[in-house]
Short mmCIF file of C-alpha atoms in Angstrom, two decimals:
data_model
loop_
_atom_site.label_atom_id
_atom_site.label_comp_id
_atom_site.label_asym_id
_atom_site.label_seq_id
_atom_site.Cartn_x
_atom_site.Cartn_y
_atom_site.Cartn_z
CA UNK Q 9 0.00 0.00 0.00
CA UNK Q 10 1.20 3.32 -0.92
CA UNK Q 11 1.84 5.83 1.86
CA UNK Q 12 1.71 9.19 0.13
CA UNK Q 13 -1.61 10.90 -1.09
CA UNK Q 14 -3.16 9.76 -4.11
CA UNK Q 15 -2.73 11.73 -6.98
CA UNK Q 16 -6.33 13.60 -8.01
CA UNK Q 17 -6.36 11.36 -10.90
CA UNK Q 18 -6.72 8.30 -8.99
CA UNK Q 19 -8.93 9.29 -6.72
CA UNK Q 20 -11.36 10.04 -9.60
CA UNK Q 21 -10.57 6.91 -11.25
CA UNK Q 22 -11.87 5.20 -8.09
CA UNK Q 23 -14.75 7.43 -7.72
CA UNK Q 24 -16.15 6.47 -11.44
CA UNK Q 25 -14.41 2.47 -11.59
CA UNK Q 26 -13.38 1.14 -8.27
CA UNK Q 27 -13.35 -2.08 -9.76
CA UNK Q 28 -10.91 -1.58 -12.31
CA UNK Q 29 -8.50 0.12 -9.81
CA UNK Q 30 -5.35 -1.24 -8.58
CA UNK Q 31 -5.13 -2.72 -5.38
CA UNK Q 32 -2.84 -0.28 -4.31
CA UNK Q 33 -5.49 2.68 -4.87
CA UNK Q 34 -7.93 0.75 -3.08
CA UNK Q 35 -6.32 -0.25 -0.03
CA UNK Q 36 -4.80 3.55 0.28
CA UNK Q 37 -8.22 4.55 0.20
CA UNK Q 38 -9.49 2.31 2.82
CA UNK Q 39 -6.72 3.65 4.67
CA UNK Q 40 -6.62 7.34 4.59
CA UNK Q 41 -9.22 9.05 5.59
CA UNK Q 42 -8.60 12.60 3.52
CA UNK Q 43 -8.57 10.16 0.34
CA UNK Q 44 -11.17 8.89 0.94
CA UNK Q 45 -13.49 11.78 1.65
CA UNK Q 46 -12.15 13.26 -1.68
CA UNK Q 47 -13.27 10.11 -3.23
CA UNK Q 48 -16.41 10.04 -1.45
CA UNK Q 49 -17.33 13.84 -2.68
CA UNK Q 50 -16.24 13.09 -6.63
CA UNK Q 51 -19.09 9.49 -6.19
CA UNK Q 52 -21.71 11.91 -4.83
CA UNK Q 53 -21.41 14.63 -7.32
CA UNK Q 54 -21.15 12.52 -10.46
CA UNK Q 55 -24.53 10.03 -9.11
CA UNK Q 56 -26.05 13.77 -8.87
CA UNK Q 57 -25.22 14.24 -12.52
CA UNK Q 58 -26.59 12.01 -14.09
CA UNK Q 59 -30.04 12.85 -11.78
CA UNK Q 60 -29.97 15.98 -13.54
CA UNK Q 61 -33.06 16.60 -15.49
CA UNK Q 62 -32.45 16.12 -19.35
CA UNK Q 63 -32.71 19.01 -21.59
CA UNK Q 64 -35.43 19.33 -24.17
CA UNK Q 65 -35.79 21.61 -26.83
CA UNK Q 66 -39.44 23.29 -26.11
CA UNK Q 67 -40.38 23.42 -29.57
CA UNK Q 68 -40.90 20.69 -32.22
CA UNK Q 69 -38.07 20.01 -34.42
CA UNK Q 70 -39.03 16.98 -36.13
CA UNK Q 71 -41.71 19.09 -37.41
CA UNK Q 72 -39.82 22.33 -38.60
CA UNK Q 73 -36.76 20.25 -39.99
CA UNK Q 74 -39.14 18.23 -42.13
CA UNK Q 75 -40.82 21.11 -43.20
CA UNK Q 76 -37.80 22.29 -45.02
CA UNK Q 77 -36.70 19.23 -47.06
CA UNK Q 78 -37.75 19.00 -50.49
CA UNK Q 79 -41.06 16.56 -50.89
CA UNK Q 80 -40.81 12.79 -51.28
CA UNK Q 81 -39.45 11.71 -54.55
CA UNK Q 82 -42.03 9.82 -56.93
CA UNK Q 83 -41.01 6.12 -55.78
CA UNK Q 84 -42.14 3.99 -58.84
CA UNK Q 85 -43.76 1.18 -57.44
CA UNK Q 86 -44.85 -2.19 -59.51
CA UNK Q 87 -48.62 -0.95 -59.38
CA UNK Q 88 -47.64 1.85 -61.11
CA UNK Q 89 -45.71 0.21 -63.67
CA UNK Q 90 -48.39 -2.48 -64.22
CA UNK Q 91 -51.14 0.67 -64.55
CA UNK Q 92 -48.30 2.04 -67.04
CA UNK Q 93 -47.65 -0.67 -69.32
CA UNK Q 94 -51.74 -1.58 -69.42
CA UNK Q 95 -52.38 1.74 -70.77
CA UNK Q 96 -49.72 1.79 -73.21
CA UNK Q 97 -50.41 -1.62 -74.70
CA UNK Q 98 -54.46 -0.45 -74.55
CA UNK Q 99 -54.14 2.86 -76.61
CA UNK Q 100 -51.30 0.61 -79.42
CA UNK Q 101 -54.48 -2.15 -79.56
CA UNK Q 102 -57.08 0.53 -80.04
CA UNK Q 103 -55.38 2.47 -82.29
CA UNK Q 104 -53.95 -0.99 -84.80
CA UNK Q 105 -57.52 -2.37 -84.62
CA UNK Q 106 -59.10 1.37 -85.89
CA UNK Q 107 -56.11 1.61 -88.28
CA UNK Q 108 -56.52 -1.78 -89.41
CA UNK Q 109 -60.44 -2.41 -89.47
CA UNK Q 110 -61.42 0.88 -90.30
CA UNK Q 111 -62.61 0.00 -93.53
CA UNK Q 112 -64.96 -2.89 -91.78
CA UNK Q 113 -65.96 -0.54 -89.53
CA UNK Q 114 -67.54 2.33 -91.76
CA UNK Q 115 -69.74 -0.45 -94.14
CA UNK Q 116 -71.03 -1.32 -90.50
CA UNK Q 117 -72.08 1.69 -89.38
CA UNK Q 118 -73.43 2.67 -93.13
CA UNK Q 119 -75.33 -1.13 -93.65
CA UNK Q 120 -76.42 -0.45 -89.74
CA UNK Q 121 -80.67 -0.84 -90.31
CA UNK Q 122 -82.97 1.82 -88.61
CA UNK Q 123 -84.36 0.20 -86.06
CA UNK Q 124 -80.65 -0.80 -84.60
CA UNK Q 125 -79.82 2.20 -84.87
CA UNK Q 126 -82.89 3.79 -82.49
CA UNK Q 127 -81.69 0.61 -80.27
CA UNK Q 128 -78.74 1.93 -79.76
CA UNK Q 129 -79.75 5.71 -79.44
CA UNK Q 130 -82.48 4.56 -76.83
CA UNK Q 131 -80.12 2.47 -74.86
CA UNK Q 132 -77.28 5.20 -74.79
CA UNK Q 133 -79.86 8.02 -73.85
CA UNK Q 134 -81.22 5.45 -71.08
CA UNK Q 135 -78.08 5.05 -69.58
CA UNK Q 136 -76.93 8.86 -69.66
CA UNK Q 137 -79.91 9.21 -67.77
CA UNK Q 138 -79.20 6.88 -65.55
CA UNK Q 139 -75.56 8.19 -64.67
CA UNK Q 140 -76.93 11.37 -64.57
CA UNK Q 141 -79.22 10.96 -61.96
CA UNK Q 142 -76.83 8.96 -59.88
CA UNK Q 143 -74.53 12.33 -59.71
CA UNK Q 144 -77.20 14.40 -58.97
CA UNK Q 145 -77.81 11.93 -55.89
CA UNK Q 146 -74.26 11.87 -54.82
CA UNK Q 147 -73.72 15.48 -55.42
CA UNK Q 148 -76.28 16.17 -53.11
CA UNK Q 149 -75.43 13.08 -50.49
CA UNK Q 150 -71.75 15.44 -50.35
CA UNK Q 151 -73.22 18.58 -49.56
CA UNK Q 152 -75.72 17.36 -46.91
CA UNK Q 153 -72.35 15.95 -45.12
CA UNK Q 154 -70.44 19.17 -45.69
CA UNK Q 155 -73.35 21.43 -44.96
CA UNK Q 156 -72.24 21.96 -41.17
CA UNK Q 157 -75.25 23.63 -39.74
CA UNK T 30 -35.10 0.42 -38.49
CA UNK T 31 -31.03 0.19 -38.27
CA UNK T 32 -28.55 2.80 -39.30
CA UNK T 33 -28.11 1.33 -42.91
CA UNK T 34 -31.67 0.89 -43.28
CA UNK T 35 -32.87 4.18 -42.66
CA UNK T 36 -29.74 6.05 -44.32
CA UNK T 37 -30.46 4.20 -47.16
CA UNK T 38 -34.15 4.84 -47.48
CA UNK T 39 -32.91 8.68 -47.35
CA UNK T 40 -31.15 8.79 -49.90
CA UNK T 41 -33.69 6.44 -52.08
CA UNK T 42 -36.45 9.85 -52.04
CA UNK T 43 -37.94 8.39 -48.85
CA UNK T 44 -37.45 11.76 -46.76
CA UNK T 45 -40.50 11.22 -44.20
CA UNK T 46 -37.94 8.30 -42.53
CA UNK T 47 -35.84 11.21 -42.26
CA UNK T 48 -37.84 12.35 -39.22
CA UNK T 49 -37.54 9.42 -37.40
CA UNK T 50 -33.24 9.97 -37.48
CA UNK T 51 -34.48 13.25 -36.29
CA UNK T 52 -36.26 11.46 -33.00
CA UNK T 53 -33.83 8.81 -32.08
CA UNK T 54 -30.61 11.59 -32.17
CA UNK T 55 -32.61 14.48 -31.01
CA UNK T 56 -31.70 13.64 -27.32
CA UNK T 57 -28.00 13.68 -28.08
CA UNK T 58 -28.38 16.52 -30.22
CA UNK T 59 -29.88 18.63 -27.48
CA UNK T 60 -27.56 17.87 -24.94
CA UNK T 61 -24.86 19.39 -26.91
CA UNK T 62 -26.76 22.59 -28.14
CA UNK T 63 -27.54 22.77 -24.40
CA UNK T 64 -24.34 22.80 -22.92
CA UNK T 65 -23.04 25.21 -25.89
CA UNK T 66 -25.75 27.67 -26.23
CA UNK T 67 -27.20 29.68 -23.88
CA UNK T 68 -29.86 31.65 -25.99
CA UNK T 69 -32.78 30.12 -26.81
CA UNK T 70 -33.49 31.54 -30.08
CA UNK T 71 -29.80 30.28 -30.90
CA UNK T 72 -30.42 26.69 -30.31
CA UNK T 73 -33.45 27.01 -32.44
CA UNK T 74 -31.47 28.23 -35.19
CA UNK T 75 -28.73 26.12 -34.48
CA UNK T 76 -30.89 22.56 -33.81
CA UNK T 77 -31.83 22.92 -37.40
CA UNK T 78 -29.41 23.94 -39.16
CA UNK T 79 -27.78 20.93 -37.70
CA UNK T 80 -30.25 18.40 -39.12
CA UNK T 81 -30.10 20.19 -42.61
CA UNK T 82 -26.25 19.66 -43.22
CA UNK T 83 -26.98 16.13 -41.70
CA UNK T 84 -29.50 15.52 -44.68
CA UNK T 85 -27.39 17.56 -47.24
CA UNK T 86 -24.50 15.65 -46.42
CA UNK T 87 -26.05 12.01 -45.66
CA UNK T 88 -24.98 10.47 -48.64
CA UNK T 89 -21.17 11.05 -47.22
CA UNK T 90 -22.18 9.12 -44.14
CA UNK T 91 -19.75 5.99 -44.48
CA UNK T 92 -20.65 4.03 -41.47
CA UNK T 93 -17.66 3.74 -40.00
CA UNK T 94 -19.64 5.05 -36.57
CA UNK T 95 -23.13 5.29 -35.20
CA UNK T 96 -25.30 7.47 -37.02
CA UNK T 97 -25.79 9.09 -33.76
CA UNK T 98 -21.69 9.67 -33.10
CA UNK T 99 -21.92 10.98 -37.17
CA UNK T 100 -25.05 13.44 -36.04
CA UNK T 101 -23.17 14.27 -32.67
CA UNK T 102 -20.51 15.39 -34.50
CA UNK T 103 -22.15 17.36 -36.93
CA UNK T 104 -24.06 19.19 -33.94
CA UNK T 105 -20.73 19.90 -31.97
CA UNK T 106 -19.14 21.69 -34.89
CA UNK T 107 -22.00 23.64 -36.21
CA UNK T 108 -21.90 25.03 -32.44
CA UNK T 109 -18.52 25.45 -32.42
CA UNK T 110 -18.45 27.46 -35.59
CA UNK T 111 -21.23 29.65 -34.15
CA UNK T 112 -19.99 30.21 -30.66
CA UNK T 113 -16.48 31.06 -32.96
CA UNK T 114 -18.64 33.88 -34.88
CA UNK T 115 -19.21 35.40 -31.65
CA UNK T 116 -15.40 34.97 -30.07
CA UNK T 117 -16.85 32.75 -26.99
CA UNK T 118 -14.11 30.49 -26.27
CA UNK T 119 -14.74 27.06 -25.16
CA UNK T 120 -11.92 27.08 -22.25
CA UNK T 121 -12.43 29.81 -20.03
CA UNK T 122 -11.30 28.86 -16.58
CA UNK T 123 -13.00 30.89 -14.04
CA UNK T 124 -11.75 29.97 -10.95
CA UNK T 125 -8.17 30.74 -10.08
CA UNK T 126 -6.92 28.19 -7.46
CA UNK T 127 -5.21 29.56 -3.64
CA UNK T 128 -4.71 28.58 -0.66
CA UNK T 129 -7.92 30.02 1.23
CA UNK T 130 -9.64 28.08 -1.76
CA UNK T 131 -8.35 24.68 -1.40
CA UNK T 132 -8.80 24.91 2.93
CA UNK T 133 -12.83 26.30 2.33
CA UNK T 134 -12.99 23.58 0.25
CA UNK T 135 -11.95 20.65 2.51
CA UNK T 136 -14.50 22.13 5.13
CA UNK T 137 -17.30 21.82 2.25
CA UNK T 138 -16.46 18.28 1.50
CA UNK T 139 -16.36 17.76 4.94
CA UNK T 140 -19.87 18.94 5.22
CA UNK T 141 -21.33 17.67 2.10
CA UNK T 142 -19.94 13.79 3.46
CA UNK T 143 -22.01 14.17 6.81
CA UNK T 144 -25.01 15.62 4.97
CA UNK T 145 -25.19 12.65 2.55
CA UNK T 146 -25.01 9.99 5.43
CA UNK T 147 -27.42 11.69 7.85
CA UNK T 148 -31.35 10.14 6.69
CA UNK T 149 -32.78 12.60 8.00
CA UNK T 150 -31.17 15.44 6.48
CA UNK T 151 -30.89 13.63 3.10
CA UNK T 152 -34.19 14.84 1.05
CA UNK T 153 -33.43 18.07 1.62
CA UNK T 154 -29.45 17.41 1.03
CA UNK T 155 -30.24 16.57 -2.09
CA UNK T 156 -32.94 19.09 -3.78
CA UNK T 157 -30.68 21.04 -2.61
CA UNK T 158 -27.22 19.62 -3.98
CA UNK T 159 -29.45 18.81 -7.18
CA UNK T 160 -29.44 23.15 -7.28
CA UNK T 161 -25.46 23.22 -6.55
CA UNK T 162 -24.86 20.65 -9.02
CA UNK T 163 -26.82 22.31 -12.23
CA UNK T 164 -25.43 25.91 -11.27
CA UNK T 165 -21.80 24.49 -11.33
CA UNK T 166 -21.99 22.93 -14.41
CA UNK T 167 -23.43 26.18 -15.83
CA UNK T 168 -20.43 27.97 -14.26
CA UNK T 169 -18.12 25.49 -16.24
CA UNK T 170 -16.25 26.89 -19.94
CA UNK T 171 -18.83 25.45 -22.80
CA UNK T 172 -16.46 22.28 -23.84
CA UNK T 173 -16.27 20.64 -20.26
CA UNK T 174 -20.44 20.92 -19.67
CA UNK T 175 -20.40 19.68 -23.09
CA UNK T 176 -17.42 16.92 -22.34
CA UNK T 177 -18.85 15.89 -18.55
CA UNK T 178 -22.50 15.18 -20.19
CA UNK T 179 -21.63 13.03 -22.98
CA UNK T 180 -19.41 11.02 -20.74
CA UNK T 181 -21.59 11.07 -17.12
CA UNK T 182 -24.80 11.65 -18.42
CA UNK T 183 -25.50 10.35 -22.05
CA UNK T 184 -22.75 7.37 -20.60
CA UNK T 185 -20.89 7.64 -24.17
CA UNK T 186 -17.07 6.16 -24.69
CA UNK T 187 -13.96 8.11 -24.59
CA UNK T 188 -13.85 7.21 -28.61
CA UNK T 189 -17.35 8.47 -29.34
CA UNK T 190 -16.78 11.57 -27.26
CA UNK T 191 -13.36 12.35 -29.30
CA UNK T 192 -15.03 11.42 -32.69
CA UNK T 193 -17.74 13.79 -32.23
CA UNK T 194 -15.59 16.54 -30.60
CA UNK T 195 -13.14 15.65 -32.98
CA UNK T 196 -10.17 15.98 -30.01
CA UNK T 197 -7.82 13.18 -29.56
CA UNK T 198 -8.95 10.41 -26.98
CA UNK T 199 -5.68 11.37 -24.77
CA UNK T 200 -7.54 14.97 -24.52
CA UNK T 201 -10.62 14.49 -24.14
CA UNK T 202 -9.37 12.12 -20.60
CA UNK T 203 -7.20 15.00 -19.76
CA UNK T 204 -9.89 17.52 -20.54
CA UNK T 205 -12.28 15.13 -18.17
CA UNK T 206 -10.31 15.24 -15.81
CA UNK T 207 -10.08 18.92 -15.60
CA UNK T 208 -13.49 19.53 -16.07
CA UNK T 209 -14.57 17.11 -12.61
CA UNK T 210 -12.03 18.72 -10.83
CA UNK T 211 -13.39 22.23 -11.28
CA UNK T 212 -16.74 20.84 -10.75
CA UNK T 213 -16.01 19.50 -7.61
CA UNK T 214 -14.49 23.21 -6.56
CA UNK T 215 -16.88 25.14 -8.27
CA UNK T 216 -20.17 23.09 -5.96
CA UNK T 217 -17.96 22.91 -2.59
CA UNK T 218 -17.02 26.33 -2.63
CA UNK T 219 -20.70 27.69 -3.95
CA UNK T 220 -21.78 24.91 -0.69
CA UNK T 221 -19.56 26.92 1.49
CA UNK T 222 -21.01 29.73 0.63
CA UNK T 223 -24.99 28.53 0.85
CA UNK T 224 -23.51 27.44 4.62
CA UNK T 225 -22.42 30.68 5.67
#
């Protein structure tokens, strides 16, 4: 066991790790009574440290940072490229069978008898109707919800 | 989410995981602006602008440390740079040690010991100490609050603690060292002083 003081540096080594302290610290420690209350006054200050209430910035940052970065990038997902390559192969089919049958098409329309025709008039008219109605419905549904009073 | 993970969906456009970096580092973040800054509006100022170089720069982040340590870092020297705007220097030792210092002192400790191991006395010991404590660190130069948090409070290495203050390890022990030792004078001698 050493006789003279500790040096300052030991004694806080023993005040934060007494474990990992030499022997020699230790058993000075247990010996010397002025070493020992330094020691003792380093443990109590640092366990009040770290009881220390921890700061918090009293406004939201997560919130103002994100407001300044730029928006999400468009991430192209496989929905999107499925919806994509649907459309794409759609409008080439419509437009090679118009190119294609176009011919076929106009002696169909112009051999087309009357009463097909009215048929087809009457049904299209009907259904109009139909979808027409079912806006007017839903139109007003949507302003009976947002019609607060 | 790990480190990689959330870096990575960063940098692929997926900025709303950016917040969540934000909230696990925001403690760490704070603690530094804290012990820097004193103004409020500052640390405002400062707290963001140290999140915007971290997403500027995110695609240098080589993960050769926590993201945390990387953000730490970042933090530290945005402060630094400020505080070195406005000439503060970060070691500014304000008590000069003598004689009638180091003998008021021994008294204190003296005190402070008994205080601590008499129950009955002990609640009020320590609201009380809990008071000396926070004013002393606030009496310490910027860079040891700064230093005796990270290694105390947020419980980080030596090696984190000289990566994000960019110091070698050898001086951020030294600087440690320092820094509890004027602690411990700064709250005995302000002790003394709430005795007499």
């Amino acid at each position: 066991m050493t006789t003279k003081h500790l040096l300052e540096v030991e004694i806080q080594h023993y005040a934060i790790d007494k474990v990992s302290c030499g022997t020699q610290i230790t058993d000075h420690i247990h010996a010397c009574e002025a070493c020992r209350l330094k020691a003792e006054t380093y443990r109590i200050i640092l366990t009040e440290i770290k009881e220390q209430p921890k700061p918090v910035f009293d406004f939201n940052l997560t919130d103002l940072v994100m407001n300044q970065l730029p928006q999400p990038k468009h991430i192209a997902s496989f929905e999107n490229i499925v919806l994509y390559i649907t459309t794409v192969v759609s409008i080439l089919v419509t437009g090679f069978a118009i190119y294609f049958f176009s011919s076929f098409l106009s002696n169909a329309v112009i051999g087309i008898t009357p009463i097909v025709t009215y048929l087809v008039i009457t049904t299209l008219v009907g259904l109009l109707i139909f979808l027409g109605i079912d806006m007017f419905a839903n139109y007003k549904k949507q302003m009976k919800i947002l019609n607060f009073n | 989410m790990d480190d990689k993970e959330l870096v990575n969906c960063v940098l692929k456009g997926d900025t709303q995981v950016f917040a969540t970096i934000i909230k696990n580092t925001e403690g760490l973040v704070a603690q530094i602006v804290f012990q820097l800054l004193n103004n409020p509006e500052d640390r405002k100022d400062i707290a963001q602008d140290i999140y915007l170089k971290a997403y500027k720069n995110l695609q240098g982040f080589k993960f050769q440390s926590k993201l945390s340590t990387w953000i730490g870092q970042i933090a530290f020297n945005t402060c630094f740079n400020f505080l070195e705007k406005k000439k503060v220097t970060l070691l500014d030792n304000k008590l000069p040690e003598n004689e009638a210092n180091c003998s008021a002192l021994e008294i204190a400790a003296n005190r402070l010991i008994d205080l601590s191991n008499n129950e009955a006395e002990n609640r009020l010991f320590r609201s009380e100490l809990a008071e000396i404590v926070q004013a002393a660190i606030e009496f310490l130069p910027p860079l040891y609050k700064t230093l005796i948090t990270l290694f105390h409070y947020e419980e980080l290495s030596y090696e984190e603690i000289a990566e994000i203050t960019r110091l070698p390890i050898g001086t951020v022990k030294n600087y440690l060292f320092r820094a509890r030792k004027e602690l411990k004078e700064n709250i005995l001698l302000q002790y003394k002083k709430e005795e007499l």
